[in-house]
Amino acid sequence: MCGIVAYIGSRPAPEILLNGLRRLEYRGYDSAGLTVMSAGLLATLKAPGKVQALADEVARDWSED
């Protein structure tokens, strides 16, 4: 099974997408990923396991310091 969440808007997308994926997680996914576009470029992160593993990757790799 797969689930797709999309967002178009001016707010930072990763947290919105992660929240959407968390709502789908009950379906038993074994991995999660997301792609965002910024300045015309696509960036993708993927993680095996629960959505929290992906959230940890996002926090580490895409944090806005």
PDB file of C-alpha atoms in Angstrom:
ATOM      1  CA  MET A   1       0.000   0.000   0.000  1.00  0.00           C
ATOM      2  CA  CYS A   2       1.017   3.584  -0.428  1.00  0.00           C
ATOM      3  CA  GLY A   3      -0.321   6.932   0.593  1.00  0.00           C
ATOM      4  CA  ILE A   4       0.330  10.295  -0.949  1.00  0.00           C
ATOM      5  CA  VAL A   5       0.107  13.673   0.765  1.00  0.00           C
ATOM      6  CA  ALA A   6       0.580  16.941  -1.099  1.00  0.00           C
ATOM      7  CA  TYR A   7       0.861  20.578  -0.063  1.00  0.00           C
ATOM      8  CA  ILE A   8       1.092  23.783  -2.075  1.00  0.00           C
ATOM      9  CA  GLY A   9       1.515  26.992  -0.142  1.00  0.00           C
ATOM     10  CA  SER A  10       3.853  29.426   1.505  1.00  0.00           C
ATOM     11  CA  ARG A  11       4.341  27.698   4.865  1.00  0.00           C
ATOM     12  CA  PRO A  12       7.311  25.320   5.344  1.00  0.00           C
ATOM     13  CA  ALA A  13       6.178  22.070   3.742  1.00  0.00           C
ATOM     14  CA  PRO A  14       8.126  19.335   5.601  1.00  0.00           C
ATOM     15  CA  GLU A  15       6.165  19.540   8.870  1.00  0.00           C
ATOM     16  CA  ILE A  16       2.823  19.702   7.039  1.00  0.00           C
ATOM     17  CA  LEU A  17       3.762  16.659   4.959  1.00  0.00           C
ATOM     18  CA  LEU A  18       5.016  14.744   7.996  1.00  0.00           C
ATOM     19  CA  ASN A  19       1.727  15.391   9.804  1.00  0.00           C
ATOM     20  CA  GLY A  20      -0.163  14.061   6.788  1.00  0.00           C
ATOM     21  CA  LEU A  21       2.025  10.948   6.683  1.00  0.00           C
ATOM     22  CA  ARG A  22       1.452  10.370  10.397  1.00  0.00           C
ATOM     23  CA  ARG A  23      -2.294  10.301   9.734  1.00  0.00           C
ATOM     24  CA  LEU A  24      -1.750   7.543   7.174  1.00  0.00           C
ATOM     25  CA  GLU A  25       0.739   5.552   9.248  1.00  0.00           C
ATOM     26  CA  TYR A  26      -1.901   3.278  10.797  1.00  0.00           C
ATOM     27  CA  ARG A  27      -2.011   1.477   7.441  1.00  0.00           C
ATOM     28  CA  GLY A  28       1.276  -0.257   8.266  1.00  0.00           C
ATOM     29  CA  TYR A  29       3.896   1.316   6.032  1.00  0.00           C
ATOM     30  CA  ASP A  30       7.460   0.018   6.271  1.00  0.00           C
ATOM     31  CA  SER A  31       9.082   3.230   4.994  1.00  0.00           C
ATOM     32  CA  ALA A  32       8.342   6.872   4.284  1.00  0.00           C
ATOM     33  CA  GLY A  33       9.748   9.668   2.176  1.00  0.00           C
ATOM     34  CA  LEU A  34       9.030  13.166   1.034  1.00  0.00           C
ATOM     35  CA  THR A  35      10.103  15.521  -1.703  1.00  0.00           C
ATOM     36  CA  VAL A  36       9.948  19.298  -1.509  1.00  0.00           C
ATOM     37  CA  MET A  37      10.706  21.980  -4.060  1.00  0.00           C
ATOM     38  CA  SER A  38      12.626  25.098  -3.164  1.00  0.00           C
ATOM     39  CA  ALA A  39      14.035  27.644  -5.601  1.00  0.00           C
ATOM     40  CA  GLY A  40      13.076  25.339  -8.466  1.00  0.00           C
ATOM     41  CA  LEU A  41      15.062  22.390  -7.103  1.00  0.00           C
ATOM     42  CA  LEU A  42      13.673  19.116  -5.724  1.00  0.00           C
ATOM     43  CA  ALA A  43      15.056  17.609  -2.527  1.00  0.00           C
ATOM     44  CA  THR A  44      14.092  14.106  -1.354  1.00  0.00           C
ATOM     45  CA  LEU A  45      14.548  12.291   1.949  1.00  0.00           C
ATOM     46  CA  LYS A  46      13.591   8.662   2.608  1.00  0.00           C
ATOM     47  CA  ALA A  47      13.753   6.499   5.723  1.00  0.00           C
ATOM     48  CA  PRO A  48      12.878   2.877   6.512  1.00  0.00           C
ATOM     49  CA  GLY A  49      10.484   2.228   9.378  1.00  0.00           C
ATOM     50  CA  LYS A  50       7.990   4.577  10.969  1.00  0.00           C
ATOM     51  CA  VAL A  51       7.316   8.188   9.979  1.00  0.00           C
ATOM     52  CA  GLN A  52       9.259   9.263  13.083  1.00  0.00           C
ATOM     53  CA  ALA A  53      12.445   7.943  11.442  1.00  0.00           C
ATOM     54  CA  LEU A  54      11.757  10.255   8.491  1.00  0.00           C
ATOM     55  CA  ALA A  55      10.980  13.143  10.861  1.00  0.00           C
ATOM     56  CA  ASP A  56      14.355  12.578  12.529  1.00  0.00           C
ATOM     57  CA  GLU A  57      16.071  12.698   9.103  1.00  0.00           C
ATOM     58  CA  VAL A  58      14.253  15.942   8.247  1.00  0.00           C
ATOM     59  CA  ALA A  59      15.251  17.510  11.572  1.00  0.00           C
ATOM     60  CA  ARG A  60      18.888  16.530  11.070  1.00  0.00           C
ATOM     61  CA  ASP A  61      19.250  17.320   7.350  1.00  0.00           C
ATOM     62  CA  TRP A  62      16.789  20.157   6.731  1.00  0.00           C
ATOM     63  CA  SER A  63      16.827  22.095   9.980  1.00  0.00           C
ATOM     64  CA  GLU A  64      16.752  25.846   9.472  1.00  0.00           C
ATOM     65  CA  ASP A  65      19.579  27.058  11.723  1.00  0.00           C
TER      66      ASP A  65
END
